[in-house]
mmCIF file of C-alpha atoms in Angstrom:
data_model
loop_
_atom_site.group_PDB
_atom_site.id
_atom_site.type_symbol
_atom_site.label_atom_id
_atom_site.label_comp_id
_atom_site.label_asym_id
_atom_site.label_seq_id
_atom_site.Cartn_x
_atom_site.Cartn_y
_atom_site.Cartn_z
ATOM 1 C CA MET G 1 0.163 0.018 -0.421
ATOM 2 C CA ALA G 2 3.333 2.086 -0.381
ATOM 3 C CA SER G 3 2.740 4.554 -3.214
ATOM 4 C CA THR G 4 5.878 3.740 -4.710
ATOM 5 C CA ALA G 5 3.887 2.112 -7.574
ATOM 6 C CA ALA G 6 6.102 -0.228 -10.484
ATOM 7 C CA VAL G 7 7.716 3.231 -12.401
ATOM 8 C CA PRO G 8 9.731 2.306 -15.456
ATOM 9 C CA PHE G 9 13.712 2.401 -15.331
ATOM 10 C CA TRP G 10 13.469 6.034 -17.354
ATOM 11 C CA ARG G 11 11.270 7.753 -14.604
ATOM 12 C CA ALA G 12 13.331 6.936 -11.566
ATOM 13 C CA ALA G 13 16.008 8.791 -13.087
ATOM 14 C CA GLY G 14 13.927 11.447 -13.729
ATOM 15 C CA MET G 15 13.766 11.220 -16.788
ATOM 16 C CA THR G 16 9.822 11.952 -18.760
ATOM 17 C CA TYR G 17 8.428 10.505 -21.356
ATOM 18 C CA ILE G 18 8.938 12.291 -24.085
ATOM 19 C CA THR G 19 12.690 12.652 -23.348
ATOM 20 C CA TYR G 20 12.279 8.652 -23.526
ATOM 21 C CA SER G 21 10.460 8.578 -26.479
ATOM 22 C CA ASN G 22 12.875 11.322 -28.381
ATOM 23 C CA ILE G 23 15.865 9.632 -27.678
ATOM 24 C CA CYS G 24 14.481 6.248 -28.437
ATOM 25 C CA ALA G 25 13.033 8.136 -31.841
ATOM 26 C CA ASN G 26 16.731 9.408 -32.447
ATOM 27 C CA LEU G 27 18.526 6.109 -32.026
ATOM 28 C CA VAL G 28 15.997 4.328 -34.659
ATOM 29 C CA ARG G 29 17.075 7.550 -36.528
ATOM 30 C CA ASN G 30 20.110 7.203 -36.873
ATOM 31 C CA CYS G 31 20.136 3.416 -37.661
ATOM 32 C CA LEU G 32 18.627 4.707 -41.378
ATOM 33 C CA LYS G 33 20.552 3.536 -44.471
ATOM 34 C CA GLU G 34 21.696 5.808 -46.631
ATOM 35 C CA PRO G 35 18.716 7.879 -48.508
ATOM 36 C CA PHE G 36 15.885 8.037 -45.584
ATOM 37 C CA LYS G 37 18.554 8.739 -42.793
ATOM 38 C CA ALA G 38 19.045 12.204 -44.428
ATOM 39 C CA GLU G 39 15.836 12.813 -45.410
ATOM 40 C CA SER G 40 14.918 12.000 -41.562
ATOM 41 C CA MET G 41 17.899 14.240 -40.278
ATOM 42 C CA SER G 42 16.573 16.784 -42.487
ATOM 43 C CA ARG G 43 13.043 16.505 -41.183
ATOM 44 C CA GLU G 44 13.859 16.345 -37.962
ATOM 45 C CA LYS G 45 16.127 20.263 -37.584
ATOM 46 C CA VAL G 46 15.459 22.977 -35.789
ATOM 47 C CA HIS G 47 15.931 26.555 -35.367
ATOM 48 C CA PHE G 48 14.335 28.487 -32.014
ATOM 49 C CA SER G 49 16.382 31.440 -30.698
ATOM 50 C CA LEU G 50 15.570 31.880 -26.847
ATOM 51 C CA SER G 51 15.568 35.021 -25.131
ATOM 52 C CA LYS G 52 14.574 35.386 -21.248
ATOM 53 C CA TRP G 53 12.984 38.635 -20.138
ATOM 54 C CA ALA G 54 14.096 41.391 -17.299
ATOM 55 C CA ASP G 55 11.940 44.242 -16.373
ATOM 56 C CA GLY G 56 9.529 44.198 -19.260
ATOM 57 C CA LYS G 57 12.726 44.086 -21.942
ATOM 58 C CA PRO G 58 14.408 40.946 -23.659
ATOM 59 C CA GLN G 59 17.713 39.803 -22.902
ATOM 60 C CA LYS G 60 20.852 38.623 -25.358
ATOM 61 C CA PRO G 61 18.537 36.018 -27.361
ATOM 62 C CA VAL G 62 20.129 32.202 -27.070
ATOM 63 C CA LEU G 63 20.227 31.205 -30.742
ATOM 64 C CA ARG G 64 19.349 26.759 -30.925
ATOM 65 C CA SER G 65 18.982 25.710 -34.878
ATOM 66 C CA ASP G 66 21.202 22.991 -36.933
ATOM 67 C CA ALA G 67 21.419 24.842 -40.076
ATOM 68 C CA PRO G 68 24.826 25.519 -40.161
ATOM 69 C CA GLN G 69 26.426 29.619 -38.345
ATOM 70 C CA VAL G 70 26.531 32.565 -41.160
ATOM 71 C CA MET F 1 -2.492 7.173 -4.467
ATOM 72 C CA LEU F 2 -2.038 3.894 -4.263
ATOM 73 C CA ARG F 3 -2.924 3.618 0.082
ATOM 74 C CA GLN F 4 -6.668 4.068 -1.072
ATOM 75 C CA ALA F 5 -6.570 1.262 -3.309
ATOM 76 C CA SER F 6 -7.078 -1.668 -1.108
ATOM 77 C CA ARG F 7 -10.647 0.233 0.729
ATOM 78 C CA LEU F 8 -12.128 1.203 -2.690
ATOM 79 C CA LEU F 9 -11.765 -1.892 -4.659
ATOM 80 C CA SER F 10 -13.517 -3.242 -1.822
ATOM 81 C CA ARG F 11 -15.756 -0.302 -1.369
ATOM 82 C CA SER F 12 -16.423 -0.724 -5.040
ATOM 83 C CA VAL F 13 -16.601 -4.505 -5.642
ATOM 84 C CA THR F 14 -19.755 -4.597 -2.817
ATOM 85 C CA ALA F 15 -21.371 -1.442 -4.272
ATOM 86 C CA ALA F 16 -21.717 -3.455 -7.857
ATOM 87 C CA SER F 17 -22.619 -6.827 -5.759
ATOM 88 C CA SER F 18 -25.187 -4.906 -3.514
ATOM 89 C CA LYS F 19 -26.564 -1.818 -7.114
ATOM 90 C CA SER F 20 -25.921 -3.150 -9.831
ATOM 91 C CA ALA F 21 -28.645 -0.860 -10.741
ATOM 92 C CA THR F 22 -26.499 2.243 -9.741
ATOM 93 C CA THR F 23 -23.286 1.426 -11.825
ATOM 94 C CA ARG F 24 -23.274 3.838 -14.378
ATOM 95 C CA ALA F 25 -24.121 3.650 -18.243
ATOM 96 C CA PHE F 26 -21.555 4.191 -20.547
ATOM 97 C CA SER F 27 -21.590 8.011 -21.935
ATOM 98 C CA THR F 28 -23.098 6.776 -25.397
ATOM 99 C CA GLU F 29 -26.233 5.116 -23.712
ATOM 100 C CA LEU F 30 -26.941 7.967 -21.880
ATOM 101 C CA PRO F 31 -29.567 10.594 -23.025
ATOM 102 C CA SER F 32 -28.439 14.068 -23.068
ATOM 103 C CA THR F 33 -29.009 15.810 -20.334
ATOM 104 C CA ILE F 34 -30.758 19.245 -20.418
ATOM 105 C CA ASP F 35 -31.222 21.031 -17.392
ATOM 106 C CA SER F 36 -34.462 21.603 -18.255
ATOM 107 C CA THR F 37 -35.373 23.235 -14.153
ATOM 108 C CA PHE F 38 -32.558 24.890 -14.685
ATOM 109 C CA VAL F 39 -33.485 26.025 -18.522
ATOM 110 C CA GLU F 40 -36.992 27.460 -17.567
ATOM 111 C CA SER F 41 -36.079 29.091 -14.517
ATOM 112 C CA TRP F 42 -33.305 30.756 -16.505
ATOM 113 C CA LYS F 43 -35.762 31.690 -18.979
ATOM 114 C CA LYS F 44 -38.281 33.479 -16.676
ATOM 115 C CA VAL F 45 -34.910 35.434 -16.208
ATOM 116 C CA ALA F 46 -32.790 36.088 -19.036
ATOM 117 C CA PRO F 47 -35.934 35.742 -21.981
ATOM 118 C CA ASN F 48 -33.584 37.074 -25.142
ATOM 119 C CA MET F 49 -30.608 35.604 -23.954
ATOM 120 C CA ASP F 50 -29.807 31.215 -25.215
ATOM 121 C CA PRO F 51 -29.488 30.090 -21.843
ATOM 122 C CA PRO F 52 -25.398 28.623 -21.350
ATOM 123 C CA GLN F 53 -24.020 25.319 -23.514
ATOM 124 C CA THR F 54 -22.466 23.032 -21.409
ATOM 125 C CA PRO F 55 -19.139 21.321 -21.977
ATOM 126 C CA SER F 56 -21.305 18.633 -23.267
ATOM 127 C CA SER F 57 -23.422 20.364 -26.024
ATOM 128 C CA PHE F 58 -20.344 20.644 -28.252
ATOM 129 C CA MET F 59 -19.185 17.357 -27.809
ATOM 130 C CA LYS F 60 -19.972 14.398 -30.553
ATOM 131 C CA PRO F 61 -21.880 11.293 -29.094
ATOM 132 C CA ARG F 62 -18.662 8.911 -29.470
ATOM 133 C CA PRO F 63 -19.635 5.966 -32.230
ATOM 134 C CA SER F 64 -22.157 3.324 -31.144
ATOM 135 C CA THR F 65 -20.434 0.297 -30.944
ATOM 136 C CA ALA F 66 -21.670 -2.382 -33.629
ATOM 137 C CA SER F 67 -23.189 -4.478 -31.807
ATOM 138 C CA SER F 68 -22.639 -7.565 -33.186
ATOM 139 C CA ILE F 69 -18.344 -7.985 -33.858
ATOM 140 C CA PRO F 70 -17.215 -6.581 -36.813
ATOM 141 C CA THR F 71 -15.143 -8.321 -39.650
ATOM 142 C CA LYS F 72 -12.457 -5.452 -39.945
ATOM 143 C CA LEU F 73 -10.092 -3.896 -38.252
ATOM 144 C CA THR F 74 -9.750 -0.039 -39.405
ATOM 145 C CA VAL F 75 -5.948 0.956 -38.137
ATOM 146 C CA ASN F 76 -5.307 4.804 -38.154
ATOM 147 C CA PHE F 77 -1.196 4.945 -37.921
ATOM 148 C CA VAL F 78 -0.010 8.332 -37.123
ATOM 149 C CA LEU F 79 3.266 9.850 -37.203
ATOM 150 C CA PRO F 80 4.231 13.362 -35.918
ATOM 151 C CA TYR F 81 4.950 14.198 -39.484
ATOM 152 C CA ALA F 82 2.897 11.770 -41.686
ATOM 153 C CA SER F 83 0.603 9.341 -41.860
ATOM 154 C CA GLU F 84 1.075 6.330 -42.238
ATOM 155 C CA LEU F 85 -2.000 4.645 -42.298
ATOM 156 C CA SER F 86 -5.590 6.021 -42.618
ATOM 157 C CA GLY F 87 -8.964 4.269 -41.856
ATOM 158 C CA LYS F 88 -7.364 1.515 -43.453
ATOM 159 C CA GLU F 89 -8.545 -2.321 -43.010
ATOM 160 C CA VAL F 90 -6.985 -4.732 -41.917
ATOM 161 C CA ASP F 91 -7.690 -8.471 -40.251
ATOM 162 C CA MET F 92 -5.551 -8.105 -37.811
ATOM 163 C CA VAL F 93 -2.347 -5.678 -36.098
ATOM 164 C CA ILE F 94 0.724 -7.404 -33.706
ATOM 165 C CA ILE F 95 1.328 -4.320 -32.383
ATOM 166 C CA PRO F 96 4.536 -4.586 -29.480
ATOM 167 C CA ALA F 97 2.995 -3.507 -26.119
ATOM 168 C CA THR F 98 4.939 -3.065 -23.225
ATOM 169 C CA THR F 99 3.539 -6.329 -22.161
ATOM 170 C CA GLY F 100 4.566 -8.122 -25.034
ATOM 171 C CA GLN F 101 3.594 -8.937 -28.954
ATOM 172 C CA MET F 102 -0.144 -8.602 -28.563
ATOM 173 C CA GLY F 103 -1.950 -9.395 -31.388
ATOM 174 C CA VAL F 104 -5.168 -6.666 -31.572
ATOM 175 C CA LEU F 105 -8.411 -8.615 -33.960
ATOM 176 C CA PRO F 106 -11.277 -7.228 -34.797
ATOM 177 C CA GLY F 107 -13.680 -7.072 -31.748
ATOM 178 C CA HIS F 108 -10.133 -6.048 -29.326
ATOM 179 C CA VAL F 109 -11.214 -5.316 -25.610
ATOM 180 C CA PRO F 110 -10.845 -1.487 -26.514
ATOM 181 C CA THR F 111 -7.462 -0.793 -24.744
ATOM 182 C CA ILE F 112 -4.740 1.696 -24.368
ATOM 183 C CA THR F 113 -1.171 0.092 -24.288
ATOM 184 C CA GLU F 114 2.051 1.512 -23.836
ATOM 185 C CA LEU F 115 4.362 0.450 -26.580
ATOM 186 C CA LYS F 116 8.245 -0.296 -26.700
ATOM 187 C CA PRO F 117 10.660 -0.631 -29.520
ATOM 188 C CA GLY F 118 10.010 -2.991 -30.873
ATOM 189 C CA ILE F 119 7.831 -4.543 -34.409
ATOM 190 C CA MET F 120 4.568 -3.478 -35.844
ATOM 191 C CA SER F 121 2.855 -6.150 -38.723
ATOM 192 C CA VAL F 122 -0.493 -5.394 -40.192
ATOM 193 C CA HIS F 123 -1.885 -7.852 -41.411
ATOM 194 C CA GLU F 124 -4.694 -8.083 -45.134
ATOM 195 C CA GLY F 125 -4.582 -11.120 -46.261
ATOM 196 C CA THR F 126 -1.393 -12.766 -46.971
ATOM 197 C CA ASP F 127 -0.282 -9.243 -46.924
ATOM 198 C CA ILE F 128 2.161 -8.738 -44.125
ATOM 199 C CA LYS F 129 3.713 -5.232 -43.679
ATOM 200 C CA LYS F 130 6.051 -4.770 -40.478
ATOM 201 C CA TYR F 131 7.353 -2.014 -39.170
ATOM 202 C CA PHE F 132 9.914 -0.669 -36.891
ATOM 203 C CA VAL F 133 7.671 1.772 -34.335
ATOM 204 C CA SER F 134 10.377 3.577 -31.935
ATOM 205 C CA SER F 135 8.445 4.156 -29.124
ATOM 206 C CA GLY F 136 4.773 5.683 -28.574
ATOM 207 C CA PHE F 137 0.986 4.524 -28.232
ATOM 208 C CA ALA F 138 -1.459 1.845 -29.168
ATOM 209 C CA PHE F 139 -5.158 2.904 -28.744
ATOM 210 C CA LEU F 140 -8.355 0.146 -29.477
ATOM 211 C CA HIS F 141 -12.283 1.231 -29.386
ATOM 212 C CA ALA F 142 -15.114 -0.271 -28.624
ATOM 213 C CA ASN F 143 -16.363 -0.170 -32.831
ATOM 214 C CA SER F 144 -12.434 -2.302 -33.256
ATOM 215 C CA VAL F 145 -10.303 1.537 -34.519
ATOM 216 C CA ALA F 146 -7.737 1.216 -33.441
ATOM 217 C CA ASP F 147 -5.328 4.361 -33.328
ATOM 218 C CA ILE F 148 -1.137 3.678 -32.791
ATOM 219 C CA ILE F 149 1.154 6.278 -33.160
ATOM 220 C CA ALA F 150 5.025 6.500 -33.135
ATOM 221 C CA VAL F 151 7.821 9.117 -32.876
ATOM 222 C CA GLU F 152 9.581 7.265 -35.883
ATOM 223 C CA ALA F 153 8.487 4.124 -37.746
ATOM 224 C CA VAL F 154 10.566 2.330 -40.216
ATOM 225 C CA PRO F 155 10.195 -0.872 -42.701
ATOM 226 C CA LEU F 156 12.633 -3.013 -41.268
ATOM 227 C CA GLU F 157 14.467 -2.640 -44.854
ATOM 228 C CA ASN F 158 15.004 1.211 -44.818
ATOM 229 C CA ILE F 159 17.718 -0.001 -41.115
ATOM 230 C CA ASP F 160 21.561 -0.785 -40.931
ATOM 231 C CA ALA F 161 21.856 -3.365 -39.380
ATOM 232 C CA SER F 162 25.500 -2.405 -39.250
ATOM 233 C CA GLN F 163 24.831 0.181 -37.588
ATOM 234 C CA VAL F 164 22.525 -1.211 -35.217
ATOM 235 C CA GLN F 165 25.168 -3.472 -33.892
ATOM 236 C CA LYS F 166 28.161 -0.153 -33.140
ATOM 237 C CA GLY F 167 24.796 1.123 -31.648
ATOM 238 C CA LEU F 168 24.280 -1.619 -29.728
ATOM 239 C CA ALA F 169 28.486 -2.086 -28.637
ATOM 240 C CA GLU F 170 28.757 1.383 -28.078
ATOM 241 C CA PHE F 171 26.002 1.529 -26.130
ATOM 242 C CA THR F 172 26.483 -1.611 -23.631
ATOM 243 C CA GLN F 173 29.980 -0.077 -23.501
ATOM 244 C CA LYS F 174 28.427 3.435 -21.799
ATOM 245 C CA LEU F 175 25.730 0.956 -19.420
ATOM 246 C CA ALA F 176 28.523 -0.270 -18.145
ATOM 247 C CA SER F 177 31.383 2.927 -17.554
ATOM 248 C CA ALA F 178 27.925 5.076 -16.435
ATOM 249 C CA THR F 179 27.849 6.841 -13.250
ATOM 250 C CA THR F 180 24.764 8.654 -12.930
ATOM 251 C CA ASP F 181 21.018 8.019 -12.998
ATOM 252 C CA LEU F 182 20.906 9.622 -15.682
ATOM 253 C CA GLU F 183 23.411 8.059 -17.907
ATOM 254 C CA LYS F 184 22.648 5.319 -17.167
ATOM 255 C CA ALA F 185 19.086 5.723 -18.157
ATOM 256 C CA GLU F 186 19.766 6.928 -21.123
ATOM 257 C CA ALA F 187 22.473 3.867 -21.843
ATOM 258 C CA GLN F 188 19.860 1.335 -20.787
ATOM 259 C CA ILE F 189 17.399 2.627 -22.891
ATOM 260 C CA GLY F 190 20.639 3.522 -26.478
ATOM 261 C CA VAL F 191 21.096 -0.850 -25.532
ATOM 262 C CA GLU F 192 17.273 -1.201 -25.065
ATOM 263 C CA VAL F 193 16.224 0.227 -28.746
ATOM 264 C CA HIS F 194 19.608 -1.585 -30.204
ATOM 265 C CA SER F 195 18.111 -5.357 -29.235
ATOM 266 C CA ALA F 196 15.148 -4.601 -30.754
ATOM 267 C CA MET F 197 16.691 -3.300 -33.806
ATOM 268 C CA ASN F 198 18.959 -6.258 -34.113
ATOM 269 C CA ALA F 199 16.025 -8.398 -32.995
ATOM 270 C CA ALA F 200 14.392 -7.443 -35.712
ATOM 271 C CA LEU F 201 16.690 -7.595 -38.243
ATOM 272 C CA THR F 202 17.367 -10.867 -37.105
ATOM 273 C CA GLY F 203 14.371 -12.726 -37.052
#
């Protein structure tokens, strides 16, 4: 009657389901044969800019991108 | 949370045995419950305004469960970037649930299950199509519709066996040398996924 239900090992280590699922998907994508691997990598490219706000103004943005930096 | 489990279970068992008339009907069988006394008093107070809508009035009624089991299973297999199968009528699918390979036939009991990395096969007559699924969920509905969602699903021919062996060796080594819980978990995931791909290619 303890509140420790059987949890999957990744949740016990502090990982969420979405992180687990994304890791699995990345591993599978890495093991693809050539034309499919390139397609999946281009499909999964991300590009975003993140800025924290202080005093109502955005601070310096952090750019996360898979595109080559110019 | 589970401290209450035994109390709640025994309570529901006794309730079911003593007053089975009060067990709840399925939502498809309930009559539409618009409270007429509320609507009347509303009209007295505000005759020119429509009574407020409740969430249930916006919901479409659930598709009814056929009284006889359908002959075919309707499969919707979706990925985040594509709809792999949409409303396809098949005879059976075998899905890699965390509890083991699960065969789904028309008329399967409604189930929600998490998928583990493994092979999903769609059987249509003599035609069998296999996909390796990275992870996801399967929703089996009472009306023999199966919604399977996965993050990544590839036909087995697209997997490179040498990469799989390399990955397996790499992650087995990482698992042995991992220190923190998180590293161990990541290495463990790597080992599981690569072993599943290996088994899929050789099995």
